[in-house]
Coordinates of N, CA and C in Angstrom, one line a residue:
X987 N -10.9 -4.0 13.7 CA -11.4 -2.5 13.1 C -10.7 -2.3 11.8
X988 N -10.6 -3.5 11.0 CA -9.7 -3.0 9.8 C -9.8 -4.4 9.0
X989 N -9.4 -3.8 7.6 CA -9.2 -4.9 6.6 C -8.0 -4.4 5.9
X990 N -7.2 -5.5 5.1 CA -6.0 -4.8 4.6 C -5.3 -5.5 3.9
X991 N -4.3 -5.4 2.8 CA -3.9 -6.5 2.0 C -2.2 -5.6 1.7
X992 N -1.1 -6.5 1.8 CA -0.1 -6.5 1.6 C 0.5 -7.1 0.4
X993 N 1.4 -6.7 -0.5 CA 1.8 -7.7 -1.9 C 3.2 -6.9 -2.1
X994 N 3.8 -8.0 -2.9 CA 4.9 -8.0 -3.6 C 4.8 -8.6 -5.2
X995 N 5.6 -7.5 -6.1 CA 4.9 -7.7 -7.4 C 6.6 -7.7 -7.9
X996 N 7.2 -8.5 -9.2 CA 8.4 -8.7 -9.6 C 8.1 -7.9 -11.1
X997 N 8.7 -6.7 -11.4 CA 8.8 -6.4 -12.7 C 9.8 -6.1 -13.3
X998 N 9.8 -5.6 -14.8 CA 11.0 -5.2 -15.6 C 10.8 -3.6 -16.0
X999 N 11.3 -3.2 -15.7 CA 11.7 -1.4 -15.8 C 11.9 -1.2 -17.4
X1000 N 12.1 0.1 -17.5 CA 12.0 0.6 -18.9 C 13.4 0.2 -19.6
X1001 N 14.5 -0.1 -18.8 CA 15.7 -0.6 -19.1 C 15.7 -1.8 -19.6
X1002 N 14.8 -2.6 -18.9 CA 15.0 -4.2 -18.9 C 15.5 -4.9 -17.6
X1003 N 15.4 -4.1 -16.5 CA 16.2 -4.2 -15.3 C 15.1 -5.1 -14.4
X1004 N 15.5 -6.2 -13.5 CA 14.3 -6.7 -12.9 C 14.3 -6.0 -11.8
X1005 N 13.2 -5.3 -11.3 CA 12.7 -4.9 -10.1 C 11.5 -5.2 -9.3
X1006 N 11.6 -5.3 -7.8 CA 10.4 -5.5 -7.2 C 9.7 -4.1 -6.4
X1007 N 8.6 -4.4 -6.4 CA 7.6 -3.1 -5.5 C 6.7 -3.7 -4.9
X1008 N 6.6 -3.2 -3.7 CA 5.8 -3.6 -2.5 C 4.5 -2.4 -2.3
X1009 N 3.5 -3.0 -2.0 CA 2.3 -2.0 -1.6 C 1.4 -2.4 -0.5
X1010 N 1.0 -1.6 0.3 CA 0.0 -2.0 1.5 C -1.3 -1.0 1.3
X1011 N -2.7 -1.3 1.4 CA -3.5 -0.7 1.6 C -4.5 -1.2 2.8
X1012 N -5.1 -0.2 3.2 CA -6.4 -0.4 4.4 C -7.3 0.0 4.4
X1013 N -8.5 0.0 5.4 CA -9.4 0.8 5.4 C -10.2 0.5 6.6
X1014 N -10.6 1.4 7.4 CA -11.5 0.7 8.6 C -12.5 2.2 9.0
X1015 N -13.2 1.5 10.0 CA -14.4 2.5 10.2 C -14.0 3.4 11.7
X1016 N -12.9 4.0 11.4 CA -12.3 4.8 12.3 C -11.6 6.1 11.5
X1017 N -11.4 6.9 12.2 CA -10.4 8.1 11.2 C -9.0 7.4 11.2
X1018 N -7.9 8.2 10.5 CA -7.0 8.4 10.2 C -6.2 6.9 10.2
X1019 N -6.7 6.0 9.7 CA -5.9 4.6 9.5 C -4.6 4.8 8.8
X1020 N -4.2 5.6 8.1 CA -3.1 5.8 7.4 C -1.9 6.1 8.6
X1021 N -2.2 6.8 9.6 CA -1.1 7.0 10.5 C -0.7 6.1 11.5
X1022 N -1.5 4.4 11.1 CA -1.4 3.9 12.4 C -0.7 2.3 11.6
X1023 N -2.0 1.8 10.7 CA -1.2 0.6 10.2 C -0.7 0.2 9.2
X1024 N -0.6 0.9 7.9 CA 0.4 0.5 6.7 C 1.7 1.1 7.0
X1025 N 2.6 0.2 6.6 CA 4.1 0.5 6.4 C 4.8 -0.1 5.1
X1026 N 5.6 0.5 4.6 CA 6.3 -0.1 3.6 C 7.6 0.6 2.9
X1027 N 8.5 0.0 2.5 CA 9.8 0.3 1.9 C 10.0 -0.3 0.8
X1028 N 11.0 -0.2 0.0 CA 11.4 -0.8 -0.9 C 12.1 -2.4 -0.7
X1029 N 11.9 -2.8 0.6 CA 12.4 -4.3 0.8 C 11.1 -5.0 1.5
X1030 N 9.6 -4.1 1.5 CA 8.7 -5.1 2.0 C 7.6 -4.1 2.5
X1031 N 6.4 -4.7 2.8 CA 5.4 -4.0 3.3 C 4.7 -4.9 4.6
X1032 N 4.2 -4.1 5.4 CA 3.5 -4.8 6.9 C 2.3 -3.9 7.1
X1033 N 1.1 -4.7 7.7 CA 0.3 -4.0 8.2 C 0.0 -4.6 9.6
X1034 N -0.4 -3.2 10.4 CA -0.6 -4.1 12.4 C -1.9 -3.4 12.4
X1035 N -3.0 -4.2 12.9 CA -4.0 -3.8 13.3 C -4.9 -4.7 13.9
X1036 N -5.9 -4.4 14.8 CA -6.5 -4.9 15.8 C -6.0 -4.6 17.3
X1037 N -6.3 -3.4 17.7 CA -6.1 -3.2 19.1 C -4.5 -2.8 18.4
X1038 N -4.3 -1.7 17.9 CA -3.1 -1.2 17.0 C -2.0 -1.0 17.9
X1039 N -1.0 -1.7 17.4 CA 0.5 -1.7 18.2 C 1.0 -0.9 17.0
X1040 N 1.4 0.5 17.2 CA 2.1 1.1 15.8 C 3.4 0.2 15.7
X1041 N 4.1 0.1 16.9 CA 5.4 0.0 17.0 C 5.7 -1.5 16.0
X1042 N 4.7 -2.5 16.3 CA 4.8 -3.6 15.4 C 5.2 -3.4 13.9
X1043 N 4.5 -2.4 13.8 CA 4.7 -1.9 12.2 C 5.7 -1.2 11.9
X1044 N 6.1 -0.4 12.5 CA 7.2 0.6 12.4 C 8.6 -0.4 12.6
X1045 N 8.6 -0.8 13.9 CA 9.7 -1.9 13.7 C 9.7 -3.1 12.9
X1046 N 8.6 -3.4 12.5 CA 8.9 -4.6 11.3 C 9.4 -4.6 10.3
X1047 N 8.9 -3.2 9.6 CA 9.5 -2.8 8.4 C 11.1 -2.4 8.7
X1048 N 11.3 -2.0 9.9 CA 13.1 -1.6 10.1 C 13.6 -3.0 10.0
X1049 N 13.1 -3.8 10.8 CA 13.9 -4.9 10.8 C 14.0 -5.6 9.4
X1050 N 12.9 -5.6 8.5 CA 13.0 -6.4 7.3 C 13.9 -5.5 6.4
X1051 N 13.8 -4.0 6.6 CA 15.5 -3.1 6.2 C 16.6 -3.9 6.3
X1052 N 17.1 -3.9 7.5 CA 18.1 -4.4 8.4 C 18.2 -6.1 7.5
X1053 N 17.3 -6.4 7.1 CA 17.7 -7.7 6.2 C 17.2 -9.5 6.8
X1054 N 16.3 -9.1 7.9 CA 15.5 -9.9 8.7 C 14.2 -10.6 7.7
X1055 N 14.1 -11.7 8.1 CA 13.0 -12.2 6.9 C 11.9 -11.7 7.6
X1056 N 10.7 -11.5 6.7 CA 9.5 -10.9 7.1 C 8.9 -11.9 8.4
X1057 N 8.7 -13.3 8.1 CA 8.3 -14.3 9.2 C 9.2 -14.0 10.5
X1058 N 10.5 -13.9 10.6 CA 11.1 -13.9 11.7 C 10.9 -12.5 12.3
X1059 N 10.8 -11.6 11.4 CA 10.9 -9.9 12.0 C 9.5 -10.1 12.9
X1060 N 8.4 -10.5 12.3 CA 7.2 -10.3 12.7 C 6.8 -10.9 14.0
X1061 N 7.4 -12.3 13.6 CA 7.3 -13.2 14.8 C 8.0 -12.9 15.9
X1062 N 9.3 -12.3 16.0 CA 10.0 -12.0 17.1 C 8.9 -10.7 17.9
X1063 N 8.5 -9.9 17.2 CA 8.1 -8.9 17.7 C 6.7 -9.2 18.4
X1064 N 5.9 -10.0 17.8 CA 4.9 -10.6 18.4 C 4.9 -11.6 19.8
X1065 N 6.4 -12.3 19.9 CA 6.6 -12.8 20.9 C 6.9 -11.9 22.2
X1066 N 7.3 -10.7 21.7 CA 7.5 -9.9 23.1 C 6.3 -9.0 23.3
X1067 N 5.4 -8.9 22.5 CA 4.2 -8.3 22.6 C 3.2 -8.9 24.0
X1068 N 2.7 -8.5 24.8 CA 1.9 -8.7 25.8 C 0.7 -8.7 25.4
X1069 N 0.3 -8.2 24.3 CA -1.0 -7.8 23.7 C -1.1 -8.9 22.7
X1070 N -0.5 -9.6 22.4 CA -0.4 -10.7 21.1 C -1.6 -11.1 20.9
X1071 N -2.6 -11.6 21.8 CA -3.5 -12.3 21.6 C -5.0 -11.6 21.1
X1072 N -4.4 -10.1 21.1 CA -5.8 -9.3 20.4 C -5.1 -8.4 19.0
X1073 N -3.7 -8.9 18.6 CA -3.1 -8.3 17.6 C -3.4 -9.1 16.3
X1074 N -3.3 -8.2 15.3 CA -3.4 -9.0 13.6 C -2.1 -8.2 13.4
X1075 N -1.0 -8.8 12.4 CA 0.1 -8.5 11.7 C 0.6 -9.3 10.7
X1076 N 0.7 -8.6 9.7 CA 1.1 -9.5 8.6 C 1.7 -8.4 7.3
X1077 N 2.4 -9.4 6.4 CA 3.0 -8.6 5.5 C 4.1 -9.7 4.7
X1078 N 4.7 -8.6 3.6 CA 5.6 -9.8 2.5 C 6.8 -9.0 2.5
X1079 N 7.9 -9.6 2.3 CA 9.1 -9.0 2.0 C 9.5 -9.5 0.7
X1080 N 10.8 -9.5 -0.2 CA 11.1 -9.9 -1.0 C 11.5 -11.6 -1.6
X1081 N 11.2 -12.4 0.0 CA 11.3 -13.6 -0.5 C 10.0 -14.6 0.2
X1082 N 9.3 -13.9 1.1 CA 8.1 -14.7 1.7 C 6.9 -13.8 2.0
X1083 N 5.8 -14.7 2.8 CA 5.0 -13.9 3.5 C 4.7 -14.7 5.0
X1084 N 3.7 -13.5 5.9 CA 3.4 -13.8 7.1 C 2.2 -13.2 7.4
X1085 N 1.6 -13.7 8.3 CA 0.4 -13.5 8.6 C -0.5 -13.8 9.9
X1086 N -0.6 -13.2 10.8 CA -1.0 -13.7 12.4 C -2.6 -13.2 12.4
X1087 N -2.9 -13.7 13.3 CA -4.4 -13.4 13.9 C -4.4 -13.9 15.3
X1088 N -4.4 -13.0 16.4 CA -4.8 -13.3 17.8 C -5.8 -14.1 18.0
X1089 N -6.1 -14.9 18.8 CA -7.3 -15.6 19.3 C -8.2 -14.7 19.8
X1090 N -8.3 -13.4 20.3 CA -8.6 -12.5 20.8 C -9.5 -11.0 20.0
X1091 N -8.7 -11.5 18.9 CA -9.1 -10.5 17.8 C -11.0 -10.3 17.6
X1092 N -11.6 -8.8 17.6 CA -13.1 -9.2 17.1 C -13.6 -9.8 16.2
X1093 N -14.6 -10.8 16.5 CA -15.3 -11.5 15.5 C -15.9 -10.6 14.6
X1094 N -16.1 -10.7 13.1 CA -15.1 -11.8 12.5 C -13.9 -11.5 12.2
X1095 N -12.9 -12.5 12.5 CA -11.4 -12.2 11.9 C -10.7 -13.3 11.4
X1096 N -9.9 -12.9 10.4 CA -9.0 -14.0 9.9 C -8.0 -13.2 9.0
X1097 N -7.4 -14.3 8.6 CA -6.2 -13.7 7.5 C -6.2 -14.7 6.4
X1098 N -5.5 -14.5 5.2 CA -5.3 -15.7 4.1 C -3.7 -15.1 3.6
X1099 N -3.2 -16.1 3.1 CA -1.9 -15.7 2.4 C -1.9 -16.4 1.2
X1100 N -1.5 -15.7 0.4 CA -1.6 -16.3 -1.3 C 0.0 -16.1 -1.7
X1101 N 0.0 -16.3 -2.9 CA 1.3 -16.2 -3.9 C 1.6 -14.8 -4.0
X1102 N 2.7 -14.3 -3.1 CA 3.1 -12.9 -3.0 C 2.2 -12.0 -2.3
X1103 N 1.6 -12.4 -1.5 CA 0.5 -11.2 -0.9 C -0.1 -11.8 0.4
X1104 N -0.7 -11.1 1.1 CA -1.7 -11.3 2.5 C -2.8 -10.3 2.4
X1105 N -3.6 -11.0 3.3 CA -4.4 -10.4 3.5 C -5.4 -10.3 4.7
X1106 N -5.7 -9.4 5.7 CA -6.4 -9.8 7.1 C -7.4 -9.0 7.3
X1107 N -7.9 -9.2 8.4 CA -9.1 -8.3 8.8 C -9.7 -8.8 10.1
X1108 N -10.5 -7.7 10.8 CA -11.2 -8.1 11.9 C -12.4 -7.6 12.3
X1109 N -13.4 -7.7 13.1 CA -14.5 -6.8 13.2 C -15.5 -6.9 11.7
X1110 N -15.1 -7.9 10.9 CA -15.7 -8.0 9.6 C -17.1 -8.5 9.3
X1111 N -17.9 -8.4 8.1 CA -18.9 -9.1 8.1 C -18.7 -10.6 8.0
X1112 N -17.8 -11.0 7.4 CA -17.8 -12.5 7.2 C -16.2 -12.7 6.6
X1113 N -16.3 -13.9 5.9 CA -15.0 -14.4 5.2 C -14.9 -13.9 3.9
X1114 N -15.9 -13.3 3.7 CA -16.0 -12.9 2.1 C -15.3 -11.7 2.0
X1115 N -15.0 -10.9 2.9 CA -14.5 -9.7 2.8 C -13.0 -9.8 2.2
X1116 N -12.4 -10.8 2.9 CA -11.0 -11.2 2.5 C -11.2 -12.0 1.4
X1117 N -12.0 -12.7 1.2 CA -11.7 -13.8 -0.1 C -12.3 -12.8 -1.4
X1118 N -12.9 -11.8 -1.3 CA -13.4 -10.9 -2.2 C -11.9 -9.9 -2.5
X1119 N -11.5 -9.3 -1.8 CA -10.2 -8.3 -1.4 C -9.1 -9.3 -2.3
X1120 N -8.5 -10.7 -1.9 CA -8.1 -11.2 -2.5 C -8.0 -11.5 -4.1
X1121 N -9.1 -11.7 -4.5 CA -9.6 -12.3 -5.7 C -9.6 -11.0 -6.7
X1122 N -9.8 -10.1 -5.9 CA -9.7 -8.7 -7.1 C -8.6 -8.4 -7.0
X1123 N -7.7 -8.7 -6.2 CA -6.2 -8.7 -6.4 C -5.4 -9.4 -7.3
X1124 N -6.1 -10.6 -7.1 CA -5.3 -11.7 -8.2 C -5.9 -11.1 -9.5
X1125 N -7.1 -10.9 -9.9 CA -7.9 -11.2 -11.0 C -7.1 -9.8 -12.0
X1126 N -6.3 -8.7 -11.3 CA -6.2 -7.4 -11.7 C -4.4 -7.1 -11.8
X1127 N -3.9 -8.7 -11.3 CA -2.4 -8.0 -10.8 C -1.7 -8.4 -12.2
X1128 N -2.2 -8.7 -12.9 CA -1.4 -9.1 -14.8 C -2.0 -7.7 -15.4
X1129 N -2.7 -6.8 -15.0 CA -2.9 -6.1 -16.0 C -1.8 -4.8 -16.1
X1130 N -2.3 -3.8 -16.7 CA -1.2 -2.7 -16.5 C -1.6 -1.6 -16.0
X1131 N -2.5 -1.6 -15.1 CA -2.7 -0.4 -14.2 C -1.6 -0.5 -13.0
X1132 N -1.3 0.6 -12.5 CA -0.6 0.8 -11.6 C -1.0 0.2 -10.1
X1133 N -0.2 -0.6 -9.5 CA -0.4 -1.2 -8.3 C -1.4 -0.2 -7.3
X1134 N -1.2 0.6 -7.3 CA -2.0 1.9 -6.4 C -3.5 1.8 -6.7
X1135 N -3.5 1.8 -7.9 CA -5.2 1.9 -8.5 C -5.5 0.1 -8.4
X1136 N -4.4 -0.9 -8.5 CA -5.2 -2.1 -8.1 C -5.4 -2.2 -6.7
X1137 N -4.7 -1.8 -6.0 CA -5.0 -1.9 -4.6 C -6.0 -1.3 -4.1
X1138 N -6.7 -0.3 -4.4 CA -7.6 0.4 -4.4 C -9.1 -0.3 -4.8
X1139 N -8.6 -1.3 -6.2 CA -10.0 -2.2 -6.5 C -10.3 -3.2 -5.7
X1140 N -9.0 -3.6 -4.8 CA -9.0 -4.7 -4.2 C -9.9 -4.4 -2.6
X1141 N -9.5 -2.9 -2.2 CA -10.5 -2.7 -1.2 C -11.8 -2.6 -1.6
X1142 N -12.0 -2.0 -2.7 CA -13.6 -2.0 -2.8 C -14.4 -2.9 -3.1
X1143 N -13.3 -4.2 -3.4 CA -14.1 -5.5 -3.7 C -14.5 -6.4 -2.1
X1144 N -13.3 -5.8 -1.1 CA -13.8 -6.2 0.3 C -14.9 -5.4 0.9
X1145 N -14.8 -4.3 0.6 CA -15.9 -3.0 1.0 C -17.5 -3.6 0.6
X1146 N -17.4 -3.9 -0.7 CA -18.6 -4.3 -1.3 C -19.5 -5.7 -0.8
X1147 N -18.0 -6.5 -0.4 CA -18.6 -7.6 0.5 C -19.1 -7.9 1.7
X1148 N -19.1 -6.4 2.3 CA -19.5 -6.3 3.6 C -18.8 -5.5 4.6
X1149 N -17.3 -5.5 4.2 CA -16.1 -4.8 4.9 C -16.3 -4.8 6.3
X1150 N -16.1 -3.6 7.2 CA -16.1 -3.5 8.5 C -17.7 -3.5 9.0
X1151 N -17.9 -4.6 10.0 CA -19.3 -4.7 10.2 C -20.0 -3.5 11.1
X1152 N -19.1 -2.4 11.8 CA -20.0 -1.6 12.7 C -20.4 -0.4 11.9
X1153 N -21.4 -1.0 11.5 CA -22.0 0.4 10.5 C -22.6 1.5 11.3
X1154 N -22.6 1.2 12.7 CA -23.1 2.5 13.5 C -21.9 3.4 13.8
X1155 N -20.8 3.1 12.8 CA -19.6 4.1 12.9 C -19.8 4.8 11.7
X1156 N -20.0 6.2 11.6 CA -19.8 6.8 10.2 C -18.7 7.2 10.0
X1157 N -17.8 7.8 10.4 CA -16.4 8.3 10.0 C -15.8 7.2 10.0
X1158 N -15.1 7.0 8.9 CA -14.2 5.8 8.0 C -12.9 6.7 7.2
X1159 N -12.1 5.7 7.1 CA -10.7 6.1 6.7 C -10.1 5.3 5.7
X1160 N -9.0 5.3 4.9 CA -8.5 4.4 4.0 C -7.1 5.4 3.7
X1161 N -5.9 4.2 3.2 CA -4.9 4.8 2.5 C -4.1 3.7 1.8
X1162 N -3.5 4.2 1.2 CA -2.3 3.2 0.6 C -1.0 3.9 0.3
X1163 N 0.2 2.4 0.2 CA 1.8 3.0 0.1 C 2.1 2.1 -0.7
X1164 N 3.0 2.5 -1.7 CA 3.7 1.8 -2.7 C 5.3 2.2 -2.6
X1165 N 6.1 1.2 -2.8 CA 7.5 1.3 -2.9 C 8.1 0.5 -3.7
X1166 N 9.4 1.1 -4.3 CA 9.9 -0.4 -5.1 C 11.4 0.0 -5.0
X1167 N 11.9 -1.0 -5.7 CA 13.4 -1.1 -5.7 C 14.0 -0.2 -6.9
X1168 N 13.2 0.2 -7.9 CA 13.5 0.9 -8.9 C 14.1 2.4 -8.6
X1169 N 15.1 2.9 -9.1 CA 15.7 4.1 -8.8 C 14.9 5.4 -9.9
X1170 N 14.1 5.7 -9.5 CA 13.1 6.7 -10.3 C 13.7 8.2 -10.0
X1171 N 13.6 9.2 -11.2 CA 13.9 10.5 -10.5 C 12.9 11.0 -10.0
X1172 N 11.7 10.5 -9.9 CA 10.5 11.2 -9.1 C 9.7 10.3 -8.7
X1173 N 9.2 9.9 -7.5 CA 8.0 8.8 -6.9 C 6.8 9.5 -7.7
X1174 N 5.9 8.5 -8.0 CA 4.4 9.1 -8.4 C 3.8 9.7 -7.4
X1175 N 3.0 10.9 -7.5 CA 2.2 11.1 -6.2 C 1.1 10.2 -5.5
X1176 N 0.6 9.4 -6.6 CA -0.4 8.6 -6.1 C 0.0 7.4 -5.3
X1177 N 1.3 7.1 -4.8 CA 1.6 5.9 -4.2 C 1.6 6.1 -3.2
X1178 N 1.3 7.1 -2.3 CA 1.3 7.5 -0.9 C 0.0 8.3 -0.7
X1179 N -1.1 7.9 -0.3 CA -2.4 8.3 -0.4 C -3.1 8.0 0.9
X1180 N -3.9 9.0 1.5 CA -4.9 8.8 2.6 C -6.1 9.6 2.7
X1181 N -6.9 9.0 3.1 CA -8.2 9.7 3.3 C -8.2 9.4 5.1
X1182 N -8.4 10.6 5.6 CA -8.3 10.7 7.0 C -9.8 10.5 7.7
X1183 N -10.7 11.3 7.2 CA -11.8 11.0 7.6 C -13.1 11.4 6.8
X1184 N -14.0 10.5 6.6 CA -15.1 10.4 5.6 C -16.0 9.1 5.8
X1185 N -17.2 9.8 5.2 CA -18.4 8.3 5.1 C -18.1 7.6 4.0
X1186 N -17.3 7.8 2.9 CA -17.1 7.1 1.6 C -15.7 6.8 1.4
X1187 N -15.1 5.9 2.1 CA -13.5 6.0 2.2 C -12.9 5.8 0.8
X1188 N -13.5 4.5 0.2 CA -12.9 3.8 -0.8 C -13.0 4.8 -2.2
X1189 N -14.3 5.5 -2.5 CA -14.7 6.4 -3.3 C -13.8 7.7 -3.4
X1190 N -13.0 8.1 -2.0 CA -12.9 9.5 -2.0 C -11.3 9.3 -2.2
X1191 N -10.7 7.7 -1.7 CA -9.4 7.4 -1.8 C -9.0 7.1 -3.5
X1192 N -10.2 6.8 -4.1 CA -10.1 6.4 -5.7 C -10.1 8.1 -6.3
X1193 N -11.0 8.7 -5.7 CA -10.9 10.1 -6.3 C -9.7 10.9 -6.1
X1194 N -9.1 10.4 -4.9 CA -7.6 11.2 -4.8 C -6.7 10.8 -5.6
X1195 N -6.9 9.6 -5.7 CA -5.8 8.8 -6.6 C -6.0 9.6 -8.0
X1196 N -7.1 9.5 -8.6 CA -7.1 9.7 -9.8 C -6.8 11.5 -10.2
X1197 N -7.0 12.0 -9.1 CA -6.6 13.4 -9.4 C -5.0 13.5 -8.9
X1198 N -4.5 12.6 -8.2 CA -2.8 12.7 -8.1 C -2.3 12.0 -9.3
X1199 N -2.8 11.2 -9.7 CA -2.3 10.6 -10.9 C -2.3 11.9 -12.1
X1200 N -3.4 12.6 -12.5 CA -3.4 13.3 -13.3 C -2.3 14.3 -13.0
X1201 N -2.3 14.9 -11.9 CA -1.4 16.0 -11.3 C 0.3 15.5 -11.6
X1202 N 0.5 14.4 -11.3 CA 1.9 13.8 -11.8 C 1.8 13.7 -13.2
X1203 N 1.0 13.3 -14.0 CA 1.6 13.3 -15.3 C 1.6 14.6 -16.1
X1204 N 0.4 15.6 -15.8 CA 0.9 16.9 -15.9 C 2.1 17.3 -15.7
X1205 N 2.6 17.1 -14.5 CA 4.3 17.6 -14.1 C 5.2 17.0 -14.9
X1206 N 5.1 15.6 -15.4 CA 6.0 15.4 -16.5 C 6.0 15.8 -17.6
X1207 N 4.4 16.0 -18.2 CA 4.2 16.7 -19.5 C 5.1 18.2 -19.2
X1208 N 4.9 18.6 -18.3 CA 5.5 20.3 -18.0 C 6.9 20.3 -18.3
X1209 N 7.4 19.1 -17.3 CA 8.7 19.1 -17.4 C 9.4 18.8 -18.5
X1210 N 8.9 17.9 -19.7 CA 9.1 17.5 -20.8 C 9.3 18.7 -21.7
X1211 N 8.1 19.7 -21.6 CA 8.1 20.7 -22.8 C 9.1 21.9 -22.0
X1212 N 9.4 21.7 -20.9 CA 10.6 22.7 -20.5 C 12.0 22.2 -21.0
X1213 N 12.2 20.9 -21.1 CA 13.5 20.5 -21.6 C 13.7 20.9 -23.2
X1214 N 12.3 20.3 -24.0 CA 12.4 20.6 -25.3 C 12.6 22.3 -25.4
X1215 N 12.0 23.3 -24.9 CA 12.5 24.8 -25.1 C 13.7 24.9 -24.7
X1216 N 14.4 24.4 -24.0 CA 15.6 24.6 -23.5 C 16.6 23.9 -25.0
X1217 N 16.4 22.6 -25.3 CA 17.0 22.0 -26.4 C 16.7 22.8 -28.0
X1218 N 15.7 23.6 -27.8 CA 15.4 24.1 -29.4 C 16.0 25.7 -29.2
X1219 N 16.5 26.1 -28.1 CA 16.6 27.6 -28.1 C 17.7 27.6 -29.1
X1220 N 18.1 28.7 -29.5 CA 19.2 29.2 -30.6 C 20.5 29.5 -29.8
X1221 N 21.4 29.0 -30.5 CA 23.0 29.2 -30.0 C 23.3 30.6 -29.5
X1222 N 24.1 30.8 -28.7 CA 24.1 32.3 -28.3 C 25.0 33.2 -29.4
X1223 N 24.5 34.1 -30.0 CA 25.3 35.0 -30.8 C 26.5 35.3 -30.3
X1224 N 27.5 34.9 -31.5 CA 28.9 35.9 -31.3 C 28.9 37.1 -30.9
X1225 N 30.0 38.0 -30.7 CA 30.4 39.4 -30.7 C 30.7 40.0 -31.7
X1226 N 30.5 38.9 -33.1 CA 31.2 39.7 -34.2 C 32.5 39.7 -34.3
X1227 N 33.5 39.6 -33.1 CA 35.0 39.4 -33.5 C 35.4 38.1 -34.1
X1228 N 34.6 37.2 -34.4 CA 35.0 36.1 -34.9 C 35.6 35.1 -34.1
X1229 N 35.7 35.4 -33.0 CA 36.0 34.4 -31.8 C 35.2 33.5 -31.4

């Protein structure tokens, strides 16, 4: 019922320290996909889909947080899942990638593993959905745009290639999550977004992102102005006693 992308990126922060960020984005022709499929932490990103078993995503990211490699974490969960033939599960951690598509997922289904990312989908119009999603991410990953924006670009490319084939279902949804190892004073508002019920999920997710980014930038500007006002305030006057 879904296609999604999980990514890992290395970058240098403003203090020239090496950091890692993880992101996951997903869309489907059902409501509230953000409550079910995407999971992220400062150690990895996981997406669970196709006859969704939320525990696979929730426990998968917990295992990665505990230090288990993403391949070992997700494969061990699948091994214990009676519904494995109907599942899709994929993700990345600091060192690797993993993707699985059960033989009984709805046609068309499949997955791709790239350098530092995975994509997967089921009940799609065809393989072009995943190919174009991956290509859009690869084309933009060296750019200056925030990861959240580039994940939306990737979803948009897959959607334009056909996306979920169940065109009779009008209610759709989309979501994205981003986390980083960087210790920041405040996480950007645009790194945890959901559109739960709409007929235009990618357009609405992009609009939500743009508004959230604008709001975040306004909050930073206001905080800077407040700090400047405090720094520029005159020293307290003495009582005239010379003390």
